Tab-separated table of C-alpha atoms and ligand atoms in Angstrom:
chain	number	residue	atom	x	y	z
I	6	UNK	CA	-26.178	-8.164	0.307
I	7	UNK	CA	-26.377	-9.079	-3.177
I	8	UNK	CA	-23.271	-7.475	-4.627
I	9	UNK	CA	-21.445	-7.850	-8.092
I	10	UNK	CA	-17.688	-8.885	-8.204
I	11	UNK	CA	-16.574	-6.193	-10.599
I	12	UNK	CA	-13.161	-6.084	-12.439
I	13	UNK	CA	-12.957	-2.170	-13.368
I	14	UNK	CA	-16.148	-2.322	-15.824
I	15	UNK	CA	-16.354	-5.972	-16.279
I	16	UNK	CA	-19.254	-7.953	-13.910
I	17	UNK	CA	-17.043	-10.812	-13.048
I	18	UNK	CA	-19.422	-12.684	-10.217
I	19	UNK	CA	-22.745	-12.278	-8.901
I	20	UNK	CA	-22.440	-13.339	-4.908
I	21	UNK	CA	-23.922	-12.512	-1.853
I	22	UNK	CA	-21.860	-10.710	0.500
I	23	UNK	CA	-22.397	-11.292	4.170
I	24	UNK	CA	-21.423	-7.581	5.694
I	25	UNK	CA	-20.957	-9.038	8.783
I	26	UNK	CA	-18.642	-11.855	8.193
I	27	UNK	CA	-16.909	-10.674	4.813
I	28	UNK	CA	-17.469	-13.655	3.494
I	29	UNK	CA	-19.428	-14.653	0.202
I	30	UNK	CA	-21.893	-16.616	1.011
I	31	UNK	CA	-22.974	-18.020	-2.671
I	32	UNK	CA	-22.199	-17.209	-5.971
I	33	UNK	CA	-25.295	-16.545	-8.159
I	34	UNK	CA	-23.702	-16.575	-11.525
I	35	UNK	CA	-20.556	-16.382	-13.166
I	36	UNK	CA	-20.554	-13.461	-15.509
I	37	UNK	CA	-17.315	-13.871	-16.888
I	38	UNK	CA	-13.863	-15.639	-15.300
I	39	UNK	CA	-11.302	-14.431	-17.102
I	40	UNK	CA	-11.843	-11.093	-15.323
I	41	UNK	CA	-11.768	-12.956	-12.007
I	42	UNK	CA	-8.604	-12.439	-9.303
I	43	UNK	CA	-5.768	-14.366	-10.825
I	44	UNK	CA	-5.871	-16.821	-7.390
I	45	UNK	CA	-9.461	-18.040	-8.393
I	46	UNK	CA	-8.377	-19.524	-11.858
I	47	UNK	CA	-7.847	-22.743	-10.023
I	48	UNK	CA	-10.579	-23.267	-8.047
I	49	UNK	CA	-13.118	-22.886	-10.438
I	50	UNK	CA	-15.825	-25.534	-11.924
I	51	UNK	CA	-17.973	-23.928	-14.405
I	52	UNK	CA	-20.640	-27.283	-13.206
I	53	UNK	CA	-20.690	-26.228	-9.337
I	54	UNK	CA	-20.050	-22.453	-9.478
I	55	UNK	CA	-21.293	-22.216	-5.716
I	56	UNK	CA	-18.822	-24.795	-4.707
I	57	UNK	CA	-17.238	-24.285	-1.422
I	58	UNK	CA	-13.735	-24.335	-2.235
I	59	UNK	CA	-14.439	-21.103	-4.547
I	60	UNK	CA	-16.028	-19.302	-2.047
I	61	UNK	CA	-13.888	-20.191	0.590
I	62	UNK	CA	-10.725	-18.751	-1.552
I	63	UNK	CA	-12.928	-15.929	-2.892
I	64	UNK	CA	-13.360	-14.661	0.558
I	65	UNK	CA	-9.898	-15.523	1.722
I	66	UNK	CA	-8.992	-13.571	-1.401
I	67	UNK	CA	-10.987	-10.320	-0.656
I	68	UNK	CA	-9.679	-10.595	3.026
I	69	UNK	CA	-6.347	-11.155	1.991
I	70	UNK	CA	-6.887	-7.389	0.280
I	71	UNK	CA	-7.216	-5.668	3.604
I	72	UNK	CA	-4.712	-4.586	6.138
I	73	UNK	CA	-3.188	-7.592	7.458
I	74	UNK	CA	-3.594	-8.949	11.099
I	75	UNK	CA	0.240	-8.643	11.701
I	76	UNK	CA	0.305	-4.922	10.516
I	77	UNK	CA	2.927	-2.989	12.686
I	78	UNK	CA	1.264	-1.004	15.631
I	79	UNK	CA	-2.090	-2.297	14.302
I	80	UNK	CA	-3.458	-2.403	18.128
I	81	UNK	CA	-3.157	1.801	18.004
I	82	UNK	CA	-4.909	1.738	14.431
I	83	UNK	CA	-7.710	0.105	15.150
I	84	UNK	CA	-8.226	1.821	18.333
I	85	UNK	CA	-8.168	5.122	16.300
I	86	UNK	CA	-10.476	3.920	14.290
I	87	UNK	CA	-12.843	2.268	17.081
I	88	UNK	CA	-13.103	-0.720	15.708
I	89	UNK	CA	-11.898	-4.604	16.344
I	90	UNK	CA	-10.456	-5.868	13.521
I	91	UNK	CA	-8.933	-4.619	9.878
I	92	UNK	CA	-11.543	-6.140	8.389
I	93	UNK	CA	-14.537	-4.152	9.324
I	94	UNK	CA	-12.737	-1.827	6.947
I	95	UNK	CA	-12.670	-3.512	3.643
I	96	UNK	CA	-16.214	-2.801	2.280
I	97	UNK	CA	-16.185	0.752	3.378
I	98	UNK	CA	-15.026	1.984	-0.303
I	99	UNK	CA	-16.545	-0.772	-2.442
I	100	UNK	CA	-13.224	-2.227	-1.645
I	101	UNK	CA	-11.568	-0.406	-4.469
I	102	UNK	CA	-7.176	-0.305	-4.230
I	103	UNK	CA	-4.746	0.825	-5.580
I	104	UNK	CA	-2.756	-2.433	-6.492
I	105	UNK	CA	-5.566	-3.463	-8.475
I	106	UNK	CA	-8.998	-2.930	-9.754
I	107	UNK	CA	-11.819	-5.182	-8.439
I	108	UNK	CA	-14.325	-3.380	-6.493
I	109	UNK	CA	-17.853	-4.721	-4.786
I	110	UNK	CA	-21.186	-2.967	-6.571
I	111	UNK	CA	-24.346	-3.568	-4.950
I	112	UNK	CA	-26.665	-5.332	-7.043
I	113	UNK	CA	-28.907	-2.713	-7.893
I	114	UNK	CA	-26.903	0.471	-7.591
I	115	UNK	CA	-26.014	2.058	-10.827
I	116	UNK	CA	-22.403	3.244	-10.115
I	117	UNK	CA	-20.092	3.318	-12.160
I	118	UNK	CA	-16.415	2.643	-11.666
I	119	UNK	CA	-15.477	5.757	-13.355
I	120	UNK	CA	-16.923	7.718	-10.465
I	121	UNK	CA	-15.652	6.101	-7.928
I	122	UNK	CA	-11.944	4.673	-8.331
I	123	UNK	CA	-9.134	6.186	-6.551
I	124	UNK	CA	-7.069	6.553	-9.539
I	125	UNK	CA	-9.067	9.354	-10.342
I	126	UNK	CA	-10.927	10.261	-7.030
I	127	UNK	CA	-9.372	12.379	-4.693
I	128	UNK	CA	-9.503	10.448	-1.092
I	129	UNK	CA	-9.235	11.634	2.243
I	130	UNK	CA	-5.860	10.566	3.590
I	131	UNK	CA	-4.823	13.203	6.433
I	132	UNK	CA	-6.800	11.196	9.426
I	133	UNK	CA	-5.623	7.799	7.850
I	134	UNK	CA	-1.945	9.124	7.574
I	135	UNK	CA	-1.719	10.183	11.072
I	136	UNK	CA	-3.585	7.373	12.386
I	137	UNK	CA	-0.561	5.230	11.058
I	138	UNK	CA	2.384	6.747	11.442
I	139	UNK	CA	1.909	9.032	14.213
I	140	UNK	CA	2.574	7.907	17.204
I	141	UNK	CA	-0.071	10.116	19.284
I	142	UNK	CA	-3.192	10.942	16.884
I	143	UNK	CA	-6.892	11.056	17.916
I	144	UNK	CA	-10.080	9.332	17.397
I	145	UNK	CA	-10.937	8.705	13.703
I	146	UNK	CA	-14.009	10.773	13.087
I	147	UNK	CA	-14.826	11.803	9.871
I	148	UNK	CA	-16.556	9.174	7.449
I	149	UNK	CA	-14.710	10.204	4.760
I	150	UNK	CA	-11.571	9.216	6.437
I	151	UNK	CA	-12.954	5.603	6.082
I	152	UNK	CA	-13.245	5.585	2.682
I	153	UNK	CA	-9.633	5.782	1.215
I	154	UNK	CA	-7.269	3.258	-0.679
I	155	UNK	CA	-5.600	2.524	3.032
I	156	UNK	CA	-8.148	0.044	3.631
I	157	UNK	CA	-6.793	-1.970	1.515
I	158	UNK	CA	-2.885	-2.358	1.468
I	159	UNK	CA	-1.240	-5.545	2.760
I	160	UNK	CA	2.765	-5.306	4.158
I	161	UNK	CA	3.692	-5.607	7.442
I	162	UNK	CA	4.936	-1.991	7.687
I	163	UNK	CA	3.234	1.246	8.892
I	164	UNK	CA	2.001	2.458	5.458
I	165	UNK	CA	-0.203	5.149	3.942
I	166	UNK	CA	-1.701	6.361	0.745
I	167	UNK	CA	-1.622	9.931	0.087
I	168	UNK	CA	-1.866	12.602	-3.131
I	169	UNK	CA	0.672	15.041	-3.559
I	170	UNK	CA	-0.291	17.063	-7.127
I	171	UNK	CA	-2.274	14.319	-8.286
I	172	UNK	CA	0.208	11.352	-8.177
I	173	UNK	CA	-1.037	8.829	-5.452
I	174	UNK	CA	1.927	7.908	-2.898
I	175	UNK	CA	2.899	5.149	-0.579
I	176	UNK	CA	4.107	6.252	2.501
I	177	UNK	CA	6.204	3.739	4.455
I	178	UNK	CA	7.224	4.058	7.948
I	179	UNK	CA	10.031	1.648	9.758
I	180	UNK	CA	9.393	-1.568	11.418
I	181	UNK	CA	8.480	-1.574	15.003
I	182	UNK	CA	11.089	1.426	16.113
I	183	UNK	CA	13.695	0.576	13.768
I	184	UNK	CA	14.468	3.435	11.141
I	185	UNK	CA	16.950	1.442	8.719
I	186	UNK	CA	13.572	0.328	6.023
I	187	UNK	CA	12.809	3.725	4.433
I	188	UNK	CA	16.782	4.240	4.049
I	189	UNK	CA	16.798	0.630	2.669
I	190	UNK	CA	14.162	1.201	0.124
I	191	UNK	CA	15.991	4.091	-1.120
I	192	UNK	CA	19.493	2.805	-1.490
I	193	UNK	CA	17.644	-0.113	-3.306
I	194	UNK	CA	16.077	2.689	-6.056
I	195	UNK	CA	19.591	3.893	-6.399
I	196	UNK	CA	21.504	0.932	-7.059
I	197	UNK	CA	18.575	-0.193	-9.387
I	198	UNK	CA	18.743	3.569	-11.240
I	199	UNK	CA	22.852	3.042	-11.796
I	200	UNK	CA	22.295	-0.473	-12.967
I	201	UNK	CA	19.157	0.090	-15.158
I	202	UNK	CA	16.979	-1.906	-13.211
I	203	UNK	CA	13.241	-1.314	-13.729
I	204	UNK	CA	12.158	-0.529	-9.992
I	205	UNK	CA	9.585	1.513	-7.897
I	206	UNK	CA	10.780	5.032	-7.422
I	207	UNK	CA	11.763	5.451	-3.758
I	208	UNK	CA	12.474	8.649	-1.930
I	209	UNK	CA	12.935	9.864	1.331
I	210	UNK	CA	10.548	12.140	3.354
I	211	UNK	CA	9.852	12.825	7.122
I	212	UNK	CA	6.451	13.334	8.689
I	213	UNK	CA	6.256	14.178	12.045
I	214	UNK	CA	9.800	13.507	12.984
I	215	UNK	CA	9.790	10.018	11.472
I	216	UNK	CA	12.004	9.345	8.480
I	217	UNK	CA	9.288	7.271	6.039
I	218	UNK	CA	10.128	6.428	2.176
I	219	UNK	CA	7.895	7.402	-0.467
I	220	UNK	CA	6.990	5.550	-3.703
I	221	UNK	CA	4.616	6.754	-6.578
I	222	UNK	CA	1.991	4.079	-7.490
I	223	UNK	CA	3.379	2.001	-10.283
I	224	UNK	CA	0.011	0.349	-11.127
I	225	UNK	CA	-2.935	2.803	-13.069
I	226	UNK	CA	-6.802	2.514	-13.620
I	227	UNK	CA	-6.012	-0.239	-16.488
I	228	UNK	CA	-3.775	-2.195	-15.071
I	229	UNK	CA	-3.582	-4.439	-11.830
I	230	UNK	CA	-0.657	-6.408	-9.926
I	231	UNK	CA	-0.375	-10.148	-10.064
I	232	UNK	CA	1.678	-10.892	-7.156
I	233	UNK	CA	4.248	-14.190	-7.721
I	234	UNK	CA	2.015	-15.964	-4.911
I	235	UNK	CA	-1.087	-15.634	-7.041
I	236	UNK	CA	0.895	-16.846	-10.245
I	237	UNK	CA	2.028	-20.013	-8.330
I	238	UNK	CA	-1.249	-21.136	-6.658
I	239	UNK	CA	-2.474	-23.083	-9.482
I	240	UNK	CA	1.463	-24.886	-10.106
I	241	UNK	CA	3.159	-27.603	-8.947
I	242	UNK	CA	5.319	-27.067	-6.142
I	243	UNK	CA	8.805	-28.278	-5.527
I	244	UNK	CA	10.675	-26.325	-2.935
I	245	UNK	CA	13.379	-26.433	-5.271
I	246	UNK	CA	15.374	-24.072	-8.487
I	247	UNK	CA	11.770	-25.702	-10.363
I	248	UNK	CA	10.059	-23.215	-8.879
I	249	UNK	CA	12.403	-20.651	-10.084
I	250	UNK	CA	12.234	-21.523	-13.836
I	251	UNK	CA	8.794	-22.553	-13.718
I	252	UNK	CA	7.578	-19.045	-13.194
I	253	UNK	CA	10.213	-17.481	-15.638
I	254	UNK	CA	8.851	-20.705	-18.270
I	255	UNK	CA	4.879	-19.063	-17.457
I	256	UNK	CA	6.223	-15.454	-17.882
I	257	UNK	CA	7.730	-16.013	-20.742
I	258	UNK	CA	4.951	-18.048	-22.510
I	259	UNK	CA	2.960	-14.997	-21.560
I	260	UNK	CA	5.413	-12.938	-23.774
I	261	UNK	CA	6.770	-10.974	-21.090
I	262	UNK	CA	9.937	-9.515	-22.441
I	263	UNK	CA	13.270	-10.226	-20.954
I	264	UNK	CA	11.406	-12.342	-17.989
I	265	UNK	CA	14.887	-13.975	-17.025
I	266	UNK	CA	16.796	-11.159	-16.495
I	267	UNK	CA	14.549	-8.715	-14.977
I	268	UNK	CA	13.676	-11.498	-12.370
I	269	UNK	CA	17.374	-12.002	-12.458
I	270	UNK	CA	17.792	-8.020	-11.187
I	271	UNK	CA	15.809	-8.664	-8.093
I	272	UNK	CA	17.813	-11.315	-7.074
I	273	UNK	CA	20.825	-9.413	-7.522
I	274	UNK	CA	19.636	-6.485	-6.226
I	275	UNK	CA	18.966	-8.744	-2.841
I	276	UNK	CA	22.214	-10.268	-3.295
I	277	UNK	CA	23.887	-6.506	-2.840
I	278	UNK	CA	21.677	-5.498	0.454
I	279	UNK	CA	21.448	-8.375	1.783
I	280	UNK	CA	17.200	-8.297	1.236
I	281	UNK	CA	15.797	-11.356	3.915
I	282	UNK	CA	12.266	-10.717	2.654
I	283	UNK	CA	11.612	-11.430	-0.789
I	284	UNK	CA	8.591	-13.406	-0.484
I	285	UNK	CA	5.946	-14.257	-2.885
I	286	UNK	CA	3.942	-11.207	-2.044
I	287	UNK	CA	7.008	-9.217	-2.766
I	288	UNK	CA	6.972	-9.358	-6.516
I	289	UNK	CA	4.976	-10.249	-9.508
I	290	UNK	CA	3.712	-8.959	-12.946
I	291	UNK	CA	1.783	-6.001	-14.070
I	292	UNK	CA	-1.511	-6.997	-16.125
I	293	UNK	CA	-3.553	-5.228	-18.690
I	294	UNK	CA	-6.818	-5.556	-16.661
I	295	UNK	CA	-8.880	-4.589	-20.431
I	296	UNK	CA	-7.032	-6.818	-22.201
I	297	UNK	CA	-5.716	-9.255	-19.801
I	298	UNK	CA	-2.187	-9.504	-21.119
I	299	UNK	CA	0.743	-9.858	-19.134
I	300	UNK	CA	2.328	-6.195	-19.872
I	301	UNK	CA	5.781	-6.656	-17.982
I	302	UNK	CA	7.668	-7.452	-14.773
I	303	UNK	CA	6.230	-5.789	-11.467
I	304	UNK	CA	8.994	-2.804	-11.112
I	305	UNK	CA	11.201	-3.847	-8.085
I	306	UNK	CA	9.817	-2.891	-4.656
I	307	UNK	CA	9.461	-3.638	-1.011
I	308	UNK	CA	13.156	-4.210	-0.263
I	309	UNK	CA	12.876	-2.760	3.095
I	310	UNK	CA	14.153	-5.540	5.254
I	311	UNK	CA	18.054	-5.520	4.250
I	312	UNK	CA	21.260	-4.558	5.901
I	313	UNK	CA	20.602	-6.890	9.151
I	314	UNK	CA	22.876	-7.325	11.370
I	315	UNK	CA	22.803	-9.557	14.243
I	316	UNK	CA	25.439	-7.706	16.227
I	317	UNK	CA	28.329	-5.402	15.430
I	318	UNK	CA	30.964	-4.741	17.970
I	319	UNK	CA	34.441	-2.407	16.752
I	320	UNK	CA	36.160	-5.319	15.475
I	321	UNK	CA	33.103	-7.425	13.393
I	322	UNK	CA	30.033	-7.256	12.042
I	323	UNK	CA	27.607	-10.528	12.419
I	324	UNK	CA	25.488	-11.277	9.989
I	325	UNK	CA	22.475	-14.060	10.898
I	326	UNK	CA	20.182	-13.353	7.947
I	327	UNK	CA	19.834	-15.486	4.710
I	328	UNK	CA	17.963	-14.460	1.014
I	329	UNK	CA	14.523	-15.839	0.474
I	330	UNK	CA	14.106	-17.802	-2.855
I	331	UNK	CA	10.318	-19.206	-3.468
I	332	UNK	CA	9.690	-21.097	-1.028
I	333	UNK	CA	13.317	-21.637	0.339
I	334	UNK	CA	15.374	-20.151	2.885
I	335	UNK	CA	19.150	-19.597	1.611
I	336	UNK	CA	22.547	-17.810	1.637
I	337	UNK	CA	22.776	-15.058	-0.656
I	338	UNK	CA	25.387	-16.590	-1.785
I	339	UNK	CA	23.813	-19.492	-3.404
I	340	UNK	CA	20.589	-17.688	-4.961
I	341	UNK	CA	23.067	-15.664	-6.792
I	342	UNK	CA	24.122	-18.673	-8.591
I	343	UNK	CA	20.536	-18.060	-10.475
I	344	UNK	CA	22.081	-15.416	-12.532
I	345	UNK	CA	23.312	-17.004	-16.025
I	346	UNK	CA	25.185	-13.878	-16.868
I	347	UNK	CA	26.458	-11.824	-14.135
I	348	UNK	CA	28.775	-10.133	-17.094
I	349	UNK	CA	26.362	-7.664	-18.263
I	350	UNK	CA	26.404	-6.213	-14.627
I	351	UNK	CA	28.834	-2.748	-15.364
I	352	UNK	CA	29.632	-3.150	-11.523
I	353	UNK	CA	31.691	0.118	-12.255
I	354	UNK	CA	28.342	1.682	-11.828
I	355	UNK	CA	28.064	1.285	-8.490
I	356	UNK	CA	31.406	3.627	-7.349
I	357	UNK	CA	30.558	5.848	-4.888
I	358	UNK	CA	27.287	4.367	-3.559
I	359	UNK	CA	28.937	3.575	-0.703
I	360	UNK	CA	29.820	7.367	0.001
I	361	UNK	CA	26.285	7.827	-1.129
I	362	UNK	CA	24.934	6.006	1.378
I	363	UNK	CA	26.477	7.249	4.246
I	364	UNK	CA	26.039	10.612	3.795
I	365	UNK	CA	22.251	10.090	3.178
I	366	UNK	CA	22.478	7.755	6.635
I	367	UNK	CA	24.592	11.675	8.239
I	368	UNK	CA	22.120	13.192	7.032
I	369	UNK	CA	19.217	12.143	8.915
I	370	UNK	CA	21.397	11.232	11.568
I	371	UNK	CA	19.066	14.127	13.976
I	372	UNK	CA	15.858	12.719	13.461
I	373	UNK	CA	16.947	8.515	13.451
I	374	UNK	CA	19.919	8.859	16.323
I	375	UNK	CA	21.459	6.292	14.067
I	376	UNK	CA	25.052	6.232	15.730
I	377	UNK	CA	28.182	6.677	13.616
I	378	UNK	CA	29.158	3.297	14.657
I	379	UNK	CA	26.405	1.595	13.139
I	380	UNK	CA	26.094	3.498	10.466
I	381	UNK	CA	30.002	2.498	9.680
I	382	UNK	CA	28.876	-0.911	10.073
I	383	UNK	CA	25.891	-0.851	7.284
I	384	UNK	CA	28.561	0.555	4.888
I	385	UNK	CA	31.080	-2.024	5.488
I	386	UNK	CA	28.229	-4.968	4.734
I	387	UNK	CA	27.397	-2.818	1.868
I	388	UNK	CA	30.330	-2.366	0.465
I	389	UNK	CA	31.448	-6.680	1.463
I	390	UNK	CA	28.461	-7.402	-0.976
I	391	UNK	CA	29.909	-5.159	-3.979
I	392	UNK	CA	33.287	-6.344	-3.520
I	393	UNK	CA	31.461	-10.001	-3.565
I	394	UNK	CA	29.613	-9.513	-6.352
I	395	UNK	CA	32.703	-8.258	-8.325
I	396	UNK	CA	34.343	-10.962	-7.792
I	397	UNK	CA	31.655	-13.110	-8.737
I	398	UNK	CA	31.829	-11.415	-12.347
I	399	UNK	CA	35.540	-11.682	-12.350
I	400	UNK	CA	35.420	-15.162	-11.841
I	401	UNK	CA	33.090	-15.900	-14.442
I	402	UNK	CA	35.851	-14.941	-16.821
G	15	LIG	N1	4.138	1.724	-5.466
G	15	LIG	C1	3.127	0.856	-5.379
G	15	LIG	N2	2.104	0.884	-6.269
G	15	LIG	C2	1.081	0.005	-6.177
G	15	LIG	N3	0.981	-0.935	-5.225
G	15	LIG	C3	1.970	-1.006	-4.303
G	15	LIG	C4	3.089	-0.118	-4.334
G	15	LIG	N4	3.919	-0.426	-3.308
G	15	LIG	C5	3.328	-1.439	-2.663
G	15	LIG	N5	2.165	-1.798	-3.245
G	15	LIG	C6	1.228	-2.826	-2.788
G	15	LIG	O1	1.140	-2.708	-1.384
G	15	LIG	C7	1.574	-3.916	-0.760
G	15	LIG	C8	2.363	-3.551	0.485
G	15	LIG	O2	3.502	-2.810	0.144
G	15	LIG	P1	4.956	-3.281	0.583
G	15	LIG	O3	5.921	-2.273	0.067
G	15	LIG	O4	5.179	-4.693	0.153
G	15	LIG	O5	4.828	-3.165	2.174
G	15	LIG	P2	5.467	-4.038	3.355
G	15	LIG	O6	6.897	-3.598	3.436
G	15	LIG	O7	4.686	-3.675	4.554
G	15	LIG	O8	5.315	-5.487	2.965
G	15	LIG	C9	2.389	-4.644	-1.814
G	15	LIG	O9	2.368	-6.027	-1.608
G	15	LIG	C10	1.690	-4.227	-3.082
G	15	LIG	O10	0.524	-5.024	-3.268
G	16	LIG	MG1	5.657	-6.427	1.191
């Protein structure tokens, strides 16, 4: 099908989509690459448009938009939905997200973004939502249920996109039947409120029994999210620090304030929980999609996977898991040594999260069956890292 690559209202590519495969097939004409997916800036050559490379990451791109072959539980999702594979889904809503705005038009159709995008749109989540999370739901049967933002989320976790008073929110379950992630996401929202850390707005909510954290969209209809991995694909890599200040050098020559030290905040955030899973895909910058410019920091999210322990017994707690910097694999301890100024930290801040934490972890205690001895356990590692991190500003006297 003859389709235009569109970028909210700017025709970016003219291709051919192959429905079948998902792949593009050929590009007819370039209308304008600057609106392109970040990732494509690289592989483009304005003599052989159609080259293969392009199309080949073009597709890989627009796959990489769908639900992701590792998705939790995906084997009851796709059953519910009667189909084989995530992908079948991606085309069913032009495509549209809501981490970004690129969308597929057919060549001749007339539609206009405005009518369709999900910013504005109401979608129909309920099937979707129980689909995913539930852990008995029925056949997927209404066509509107196909045609909803969920097509197109990546992550690991059980997720879903729903509307509650007009504000779009991301649903996310636990991994596999752990419960600890939505508690983790929200602990990470409070230690980033006390310390003034921009982050996404996590809060707890239960559907069905099941304990899942709940995030407002942080991107709108103008803007889009560049994830890190997209920023790097057309630099140099080192698998070293290079990496690092490489990306804070390209965020701040794209004038994003304060690059450092808001890139700084994740990694101390991490530092404090303990977060294994800060990969590439896990943060990034917020772009003006009108005017292209590089608004600000990605707030912090996904910090899910934190608090691991190996094993705990009534004496010790074992801790196997290390922090993820770029493209290394490292104790906490040394990514921490990023930070140029751990003074401005008011540490102070963070009295009584411990307290906090715990009761939240009581609290639910019914639904997760969390026992009191692991729950003890978390609070200890939590509280290990604040004492740590104190004396890491003390020392720096
Ligand atoms: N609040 C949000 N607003 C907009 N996009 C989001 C939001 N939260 C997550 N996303 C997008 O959804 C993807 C998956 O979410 P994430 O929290 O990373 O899930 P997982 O824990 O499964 O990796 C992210 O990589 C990002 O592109
Ligand atoms: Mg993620």
């Amino acid at each position: 099908m003859k389709c235009i690559l569109m970028n909210q209202n700017k025709e970016v590519l003219v291709v051919e989509y192959n429905e079948t495969s998902k792949f593009f097939d050929r590009i007819y004409e370039v209308k304008d690459i600057n609106y392109a997916p970040y990732i494509l800036k690289s592989f483009y050559n304005e003599k052989d448009i159609d080259n293969p490379l392009f199309k080949t990451n073009l597709s890989e791109w627009f796959k990489g938009r769908g639900i992701p072959a590792w998705r939790d539980k995906l084997d009851l999702l796709l059953h519910r939905f009667n189909i084989t594979a995530p992908y079948e889904l991606l085309d069913k809503a032009f495509g549209l997200s809501l981490s970004d705005q690129y969308w597929l038009k057919p060549y001749d159709s007339n539609i206009l973004y405005d009518d369709i995008n999900f910013f504005e749109h109401d979608f129909d989540y309920a099937e979707f939502m129980e689909a995913s999370l539930s852990l008995n739901s029925k056949l997927i049967t209404k066509e509107s249920s196909l045609k909803t933002p969920n097509n197109t989320t990546d992550g690991m976790l059980k997720k879903a996109w729903i509307i509650e008073n007009g504000t779009r929110y991301l649903l996310k379950g636990g991994y596999k039947n752990d419960v600890l992630q939505p508690f983790n996401e929200i602990l990470a929202s409070e230690i980033c409120k006390r310390l003034g850390f921009s982050h996404a707005e996590y809060t707890i909510d239960t559907y069905k029994d099941m304990v899942v954290s709940k995030c407002p969209c942080f991107i709108c209809k103008d803007t889009e999210l560049i994830t890190c991995s997209q920023i790097q694909s057309d630099m140099k890599r080192h698998d070293s620090i290079e990496d690092y200040e490489e990306y804070i050098k390209k965020l701040e020559e794209h004038h994003i304030e304060n690059a450092r030290e808001k890139v700084e905040n994740m990694y101390i955030l991490d530092f404090l929980i303990m977060n294994e899973d800060r990969h590439l895909n896990n943060f990034g910058i917020i772009r003006d999609v009108n005017t292209l410019k590089w608004l600000d920091v990605a707030p912090i999210f996904d910090n899910g996977q934190s608090l691991n322990m190996e094993y705990y017994d009534e004496d010790e707690v074992h801790i196997s898991g290390n922090g993820r910097m770029f493209y290394e694999v490292k104790p906490f301890d040394e990514i921490i040594e990023v930070v140029r100024n751990l003074k401005r930290i008011d540490i102070s801040k963070l009295d009584g999260v411990v307290e906090w934490f715990d009761e939240l972890l009581h609290k639910y205690q019914y639904l997760t069956k969390m026992s009191d001895g692991r729950i003890d356990k978390l609070c200890i590692l939590l509280n290990r890292q604040i004492d740590k991190l104190k004396e890491l500003i003390d020392d720096g006297d």
